[in-house]
PDB file of C-alpha atoms in Angstrom:
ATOM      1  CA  UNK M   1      21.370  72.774  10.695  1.00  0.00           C
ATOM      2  CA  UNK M   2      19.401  72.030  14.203  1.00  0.00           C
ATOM      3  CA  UNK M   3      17.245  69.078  14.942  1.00  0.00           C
ATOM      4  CA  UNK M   4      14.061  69.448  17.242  1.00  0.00           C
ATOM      5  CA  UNK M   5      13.226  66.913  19.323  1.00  0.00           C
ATOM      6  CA  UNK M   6      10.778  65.269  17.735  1.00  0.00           C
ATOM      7  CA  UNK M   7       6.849  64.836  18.362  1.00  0.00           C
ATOM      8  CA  UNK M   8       6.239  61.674  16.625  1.00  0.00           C
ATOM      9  CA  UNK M   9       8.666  59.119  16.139  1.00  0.00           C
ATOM     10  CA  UNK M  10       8.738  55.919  13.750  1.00  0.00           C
ATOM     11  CA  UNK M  11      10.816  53.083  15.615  1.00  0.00           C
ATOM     12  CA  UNK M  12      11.828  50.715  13.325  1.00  0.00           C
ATOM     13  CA  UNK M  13      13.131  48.246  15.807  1.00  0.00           C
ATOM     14  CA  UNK M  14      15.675  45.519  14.616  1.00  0.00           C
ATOM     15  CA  UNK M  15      15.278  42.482  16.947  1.00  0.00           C
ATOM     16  CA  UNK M  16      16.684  38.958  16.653  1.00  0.00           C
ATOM     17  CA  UNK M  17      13.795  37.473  16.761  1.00  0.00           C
ATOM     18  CA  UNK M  18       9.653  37.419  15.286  1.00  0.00           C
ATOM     19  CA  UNK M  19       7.910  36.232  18.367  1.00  0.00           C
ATOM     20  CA  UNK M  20       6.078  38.630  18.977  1.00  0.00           C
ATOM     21  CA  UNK M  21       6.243  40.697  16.418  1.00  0.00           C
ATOM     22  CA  UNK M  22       2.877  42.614  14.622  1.00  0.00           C
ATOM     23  CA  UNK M  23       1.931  41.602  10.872  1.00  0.00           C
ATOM     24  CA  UNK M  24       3.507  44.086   8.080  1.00  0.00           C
ATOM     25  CA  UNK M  25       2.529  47.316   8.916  1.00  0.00           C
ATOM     26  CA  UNK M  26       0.714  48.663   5.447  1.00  0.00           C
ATOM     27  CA  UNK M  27       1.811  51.623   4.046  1.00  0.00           C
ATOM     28  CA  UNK M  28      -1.820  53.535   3.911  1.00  0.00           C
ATOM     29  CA  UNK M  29      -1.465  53.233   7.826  1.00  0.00           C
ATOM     30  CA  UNK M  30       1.974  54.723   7.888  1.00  0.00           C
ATOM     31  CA  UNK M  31       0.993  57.610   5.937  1.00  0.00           C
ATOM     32  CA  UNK M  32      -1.846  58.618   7.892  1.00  0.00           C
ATOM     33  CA  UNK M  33      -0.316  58.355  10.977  1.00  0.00           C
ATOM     34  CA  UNK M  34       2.470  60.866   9.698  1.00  0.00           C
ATOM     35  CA  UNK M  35      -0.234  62.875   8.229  1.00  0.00           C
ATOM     36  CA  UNK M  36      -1.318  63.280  11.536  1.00  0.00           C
ATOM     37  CA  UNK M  37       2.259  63.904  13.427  1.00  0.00           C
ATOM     38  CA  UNK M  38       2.128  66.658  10.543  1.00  0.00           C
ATOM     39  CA  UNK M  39       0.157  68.802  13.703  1.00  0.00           C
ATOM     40  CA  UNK M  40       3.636  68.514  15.948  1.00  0.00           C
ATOM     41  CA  UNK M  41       2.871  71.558  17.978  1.00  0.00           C
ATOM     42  CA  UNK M  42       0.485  69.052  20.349  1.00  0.00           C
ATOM     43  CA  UNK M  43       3.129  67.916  22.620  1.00  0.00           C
ATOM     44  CA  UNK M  44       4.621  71.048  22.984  1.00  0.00           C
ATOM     45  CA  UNK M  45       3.732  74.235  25.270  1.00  0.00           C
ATOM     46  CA  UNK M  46       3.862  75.311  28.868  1.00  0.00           C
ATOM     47  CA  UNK M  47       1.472  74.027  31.835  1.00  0.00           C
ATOM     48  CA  UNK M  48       0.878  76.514  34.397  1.00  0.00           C
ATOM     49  CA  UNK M  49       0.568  74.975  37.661  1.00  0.00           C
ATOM     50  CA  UNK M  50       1.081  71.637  40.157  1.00  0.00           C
ATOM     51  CA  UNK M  51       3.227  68.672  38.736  1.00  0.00           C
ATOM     52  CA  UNK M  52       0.101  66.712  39.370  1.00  0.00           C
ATOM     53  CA  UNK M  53      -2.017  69.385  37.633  1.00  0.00           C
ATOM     54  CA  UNK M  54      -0.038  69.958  34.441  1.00  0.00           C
ATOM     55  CA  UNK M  55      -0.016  65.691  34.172  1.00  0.00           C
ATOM     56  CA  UNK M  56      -3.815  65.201  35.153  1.00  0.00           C
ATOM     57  CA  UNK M  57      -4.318  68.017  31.911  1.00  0.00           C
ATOM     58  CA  UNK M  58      -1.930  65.763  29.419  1.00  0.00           C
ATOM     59  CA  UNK M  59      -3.763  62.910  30.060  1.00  0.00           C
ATOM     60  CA  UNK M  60      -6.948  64.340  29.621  1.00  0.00           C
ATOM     61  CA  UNK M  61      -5.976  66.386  26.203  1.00  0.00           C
ATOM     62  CA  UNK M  62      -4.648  62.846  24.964  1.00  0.00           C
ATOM     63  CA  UNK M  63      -6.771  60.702  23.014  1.00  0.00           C
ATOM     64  CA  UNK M  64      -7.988  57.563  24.417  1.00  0.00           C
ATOM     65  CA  UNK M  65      -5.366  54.787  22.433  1.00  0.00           C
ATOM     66  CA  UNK M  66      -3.444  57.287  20.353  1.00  0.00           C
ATOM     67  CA  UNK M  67       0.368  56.226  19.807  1.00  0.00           C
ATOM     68  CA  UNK M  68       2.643  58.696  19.670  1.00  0.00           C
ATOM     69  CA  UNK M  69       5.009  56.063  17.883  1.00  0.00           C
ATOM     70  CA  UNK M  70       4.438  53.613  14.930  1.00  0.00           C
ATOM     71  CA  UNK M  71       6.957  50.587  15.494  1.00  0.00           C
ATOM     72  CA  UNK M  72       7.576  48.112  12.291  1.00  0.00           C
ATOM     73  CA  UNK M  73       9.498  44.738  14.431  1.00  0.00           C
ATOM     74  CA  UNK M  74      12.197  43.801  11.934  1.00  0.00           C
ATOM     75  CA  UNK M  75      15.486  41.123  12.464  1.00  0.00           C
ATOM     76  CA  UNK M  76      18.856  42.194  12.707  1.00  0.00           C
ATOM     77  CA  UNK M  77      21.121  39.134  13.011  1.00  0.00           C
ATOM     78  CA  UNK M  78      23.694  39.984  15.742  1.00  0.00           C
ATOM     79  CA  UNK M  79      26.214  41.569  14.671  1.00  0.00           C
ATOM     80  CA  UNK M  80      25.488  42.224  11.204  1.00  0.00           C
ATOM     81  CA  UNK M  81      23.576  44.897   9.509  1.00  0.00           C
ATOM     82  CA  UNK M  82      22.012  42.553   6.467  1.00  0.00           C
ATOM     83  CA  UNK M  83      18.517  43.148   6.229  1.00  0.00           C
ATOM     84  CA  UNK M  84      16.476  39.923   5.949  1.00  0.00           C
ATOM     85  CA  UNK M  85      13.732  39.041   4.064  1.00  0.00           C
ATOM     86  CA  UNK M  86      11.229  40.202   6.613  1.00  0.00           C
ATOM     87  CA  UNK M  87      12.550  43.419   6.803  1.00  0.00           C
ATOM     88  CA  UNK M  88      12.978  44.327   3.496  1.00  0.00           C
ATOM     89  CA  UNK M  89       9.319  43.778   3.452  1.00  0.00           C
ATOM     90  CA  UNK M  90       8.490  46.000   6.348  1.00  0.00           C
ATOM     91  CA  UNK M  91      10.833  48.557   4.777  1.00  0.00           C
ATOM     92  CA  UNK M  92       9.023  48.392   1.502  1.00  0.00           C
ATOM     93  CA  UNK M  93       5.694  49.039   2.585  1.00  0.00           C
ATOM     94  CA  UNK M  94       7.750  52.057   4.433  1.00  0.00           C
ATOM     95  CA  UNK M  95       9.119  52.852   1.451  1.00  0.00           C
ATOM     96  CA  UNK M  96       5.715  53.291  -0.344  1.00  0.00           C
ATOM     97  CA  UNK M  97       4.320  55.641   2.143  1.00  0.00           C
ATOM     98  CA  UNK M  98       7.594  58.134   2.209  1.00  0.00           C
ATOM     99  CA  UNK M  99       6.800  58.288  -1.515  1.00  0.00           C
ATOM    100  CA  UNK M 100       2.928  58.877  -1.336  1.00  0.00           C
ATOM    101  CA  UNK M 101       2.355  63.006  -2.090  1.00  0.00           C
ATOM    102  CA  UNK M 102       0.894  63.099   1.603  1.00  0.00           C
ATOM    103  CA  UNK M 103       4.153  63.016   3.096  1.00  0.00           C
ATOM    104  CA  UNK M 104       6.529  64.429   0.136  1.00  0.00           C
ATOM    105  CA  UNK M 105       7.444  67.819   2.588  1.00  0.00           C
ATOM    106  CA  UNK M 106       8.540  65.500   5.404  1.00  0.00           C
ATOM    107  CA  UNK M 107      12.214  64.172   5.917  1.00  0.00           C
ATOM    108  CA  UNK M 108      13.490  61.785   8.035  1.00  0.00           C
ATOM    109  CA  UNK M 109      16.663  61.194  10.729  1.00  0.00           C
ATOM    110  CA  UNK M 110      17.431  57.171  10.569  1.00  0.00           C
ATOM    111  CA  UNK M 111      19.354  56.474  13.811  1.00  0.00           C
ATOM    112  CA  UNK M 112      21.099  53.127  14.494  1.00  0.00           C
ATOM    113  CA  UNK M 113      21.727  52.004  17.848  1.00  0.00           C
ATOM    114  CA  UNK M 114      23.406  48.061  18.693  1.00  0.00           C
ATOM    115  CA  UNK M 115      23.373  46.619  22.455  1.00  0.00           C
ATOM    116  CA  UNK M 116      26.808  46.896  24.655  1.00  0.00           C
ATOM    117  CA  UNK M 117      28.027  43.746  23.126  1.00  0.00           C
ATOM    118  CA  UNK M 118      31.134  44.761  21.525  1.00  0.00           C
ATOM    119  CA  UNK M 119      33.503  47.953  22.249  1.00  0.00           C
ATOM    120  CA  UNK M 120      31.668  51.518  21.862  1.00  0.00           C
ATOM    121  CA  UNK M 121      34.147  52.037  19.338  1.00  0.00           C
ATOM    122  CA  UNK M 122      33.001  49.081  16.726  1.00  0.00           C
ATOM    123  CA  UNK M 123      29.308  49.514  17.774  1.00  0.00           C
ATOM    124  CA  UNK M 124      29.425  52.754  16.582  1.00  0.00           C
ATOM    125  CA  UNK M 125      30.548  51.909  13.806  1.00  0.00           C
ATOM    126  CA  UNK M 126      28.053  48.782  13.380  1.00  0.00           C
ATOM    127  CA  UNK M 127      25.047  51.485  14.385  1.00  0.00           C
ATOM    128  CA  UNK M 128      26.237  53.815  11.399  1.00  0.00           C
ATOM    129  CA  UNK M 129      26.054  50.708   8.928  1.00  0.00           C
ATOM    130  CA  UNK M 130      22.758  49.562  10.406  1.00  0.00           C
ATOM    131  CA  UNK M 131      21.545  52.816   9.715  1.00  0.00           C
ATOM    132  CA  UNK M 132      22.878  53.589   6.157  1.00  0.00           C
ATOM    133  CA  UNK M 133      21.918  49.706   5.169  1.00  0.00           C
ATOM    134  CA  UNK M 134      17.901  51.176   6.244  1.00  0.00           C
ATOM    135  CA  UNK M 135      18.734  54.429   4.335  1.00  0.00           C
ATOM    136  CA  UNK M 136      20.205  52.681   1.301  1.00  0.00           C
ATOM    137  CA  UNK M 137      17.150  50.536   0.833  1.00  0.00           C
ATOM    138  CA  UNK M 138      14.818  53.209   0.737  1.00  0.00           C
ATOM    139  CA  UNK M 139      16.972  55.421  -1.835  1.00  0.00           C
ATOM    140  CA  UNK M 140      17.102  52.009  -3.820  1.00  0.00           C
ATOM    141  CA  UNK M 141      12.995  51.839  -3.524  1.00  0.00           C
ATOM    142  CA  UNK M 142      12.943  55.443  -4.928  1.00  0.00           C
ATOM    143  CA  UNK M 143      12.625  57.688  -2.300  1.00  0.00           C
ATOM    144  CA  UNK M 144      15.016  60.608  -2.678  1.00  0.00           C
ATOM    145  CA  UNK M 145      18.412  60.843  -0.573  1.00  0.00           C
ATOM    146  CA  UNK M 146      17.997  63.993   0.543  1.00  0.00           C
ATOM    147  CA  UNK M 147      14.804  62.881   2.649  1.00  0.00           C
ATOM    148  CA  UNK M 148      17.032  60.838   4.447  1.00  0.00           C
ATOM    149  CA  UNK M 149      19.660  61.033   6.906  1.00  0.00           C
ATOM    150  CA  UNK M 150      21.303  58.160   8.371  1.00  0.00           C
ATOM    151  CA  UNK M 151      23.354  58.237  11.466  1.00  0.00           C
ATOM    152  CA  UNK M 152      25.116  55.620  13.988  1.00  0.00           C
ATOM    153  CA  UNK M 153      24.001  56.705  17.586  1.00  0.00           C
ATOM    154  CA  UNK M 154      26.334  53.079  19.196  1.00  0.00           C
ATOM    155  CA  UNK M 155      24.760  52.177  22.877  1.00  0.00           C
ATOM    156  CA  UNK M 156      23.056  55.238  23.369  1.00  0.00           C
ATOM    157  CA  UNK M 157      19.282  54.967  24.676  1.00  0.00           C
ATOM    158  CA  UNK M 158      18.532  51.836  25.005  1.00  0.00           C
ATOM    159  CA  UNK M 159      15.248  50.580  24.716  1.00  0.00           C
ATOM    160  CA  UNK M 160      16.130  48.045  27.375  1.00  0.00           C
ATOM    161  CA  UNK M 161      17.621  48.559  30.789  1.00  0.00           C
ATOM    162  CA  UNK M 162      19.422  45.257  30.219  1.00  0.00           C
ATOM    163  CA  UNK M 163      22.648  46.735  27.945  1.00  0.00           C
ATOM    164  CA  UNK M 164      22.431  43.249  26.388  1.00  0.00           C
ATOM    165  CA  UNK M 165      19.048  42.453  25.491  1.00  0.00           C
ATOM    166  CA  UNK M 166      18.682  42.416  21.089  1.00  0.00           C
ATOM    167  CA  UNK M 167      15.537  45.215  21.878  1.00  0.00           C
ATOM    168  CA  UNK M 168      18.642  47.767  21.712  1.00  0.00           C
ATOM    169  CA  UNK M 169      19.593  46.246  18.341  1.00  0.00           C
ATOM    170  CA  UNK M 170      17.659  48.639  15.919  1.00  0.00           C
ATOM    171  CA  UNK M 171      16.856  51.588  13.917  1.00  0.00           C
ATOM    172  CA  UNK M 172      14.842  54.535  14.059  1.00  0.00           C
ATOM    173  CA  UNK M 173      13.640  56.939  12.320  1.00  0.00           C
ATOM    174  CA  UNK M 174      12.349  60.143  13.489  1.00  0.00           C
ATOM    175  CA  UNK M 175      10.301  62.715  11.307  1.00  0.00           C
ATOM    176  CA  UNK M 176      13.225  65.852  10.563  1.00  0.00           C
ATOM    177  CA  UNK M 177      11.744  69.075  12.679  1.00  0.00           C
ATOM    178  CA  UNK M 178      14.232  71.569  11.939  1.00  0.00           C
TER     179      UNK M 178
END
């Protein structure tokens, strides 16, 4: 089986810290906003024309403040893959949208990434348990295993430029296209 790249993305970013993160996101505003990535063909198709053109017409077809991702800031204690108290709260109210009849067709890829501390070898290996410890607490909140598909992605695209910074410390999850 082939994944697309996908239109809409959910970042569910483990960080080491709550400074700044955003209040619980609520799970009536997760399901409409992948009610609404449920239209993926937006972001996809050919402009005909001038770099500068084909840009100047994106930004005018987008709508003014639309996100294209939803992101839920949750703690990941370095090097672990435990999920604290404030992310098994985030991941709840995630939990109840996946399993609201809006979004029962839609599956989802959870990808775990860690920062360059460490060799590629064990991050990988942390990223794969960072991502099944996400997937395992959304089976265990009812949503069905098959929606979900969790995978260790190590170092790869980081969030931050700095290899070290805890931003690259997460998860996401990405709506299934193919």
């Amino acid at each position: 089986m082939q994944w697309g790249s996908s239109a809409f993305v959910l970042a569910v970013v483990f960080f080491s810290t709550h400074a700044s993160a955003d209040p619980v996101q609520k799970s009536e505003d997760i399901v409409k906003f992948f009610a609404g990535a449920a239209d993926l063909g937006k972001s996809r198709g050919i402009c005909v024309g001038t770099e500068e053109e084909c840009k100047s017409k994106t930004k005018a077809n987008d709508a003014p403040g639309e996100k294209s991702s939803l992101d839920m800031l949750i703690n990941f204690g370095l090097d672990s893959a435990a999920l604290d108290t404030t992310a098994r709260a985030e991941l709840d109210e995630f939990a109840k949208a996946l399993k609201d009849s809006r979004l029962s067709t839609f599956s989802f890829v959870v990808e775990g990434y860690t920062d360059a501390t460490g060799t590629v070898h064990y991050n990988e290996g942390l990223s794969q348990r960072r991502a099944q410890s996400v997937a395992a607490f959304l089976t265990a909140s009812g949503v069905e295993a098959s929606r979900i598909n969790a995978i260790g992605m190590g170092e790869k695209n980081p969030r931050s430029p700095n290899p070290y910074d805890p931003l690259n410390r997460r998860v996401e999850m990405r709506i299934k296209t193919q």
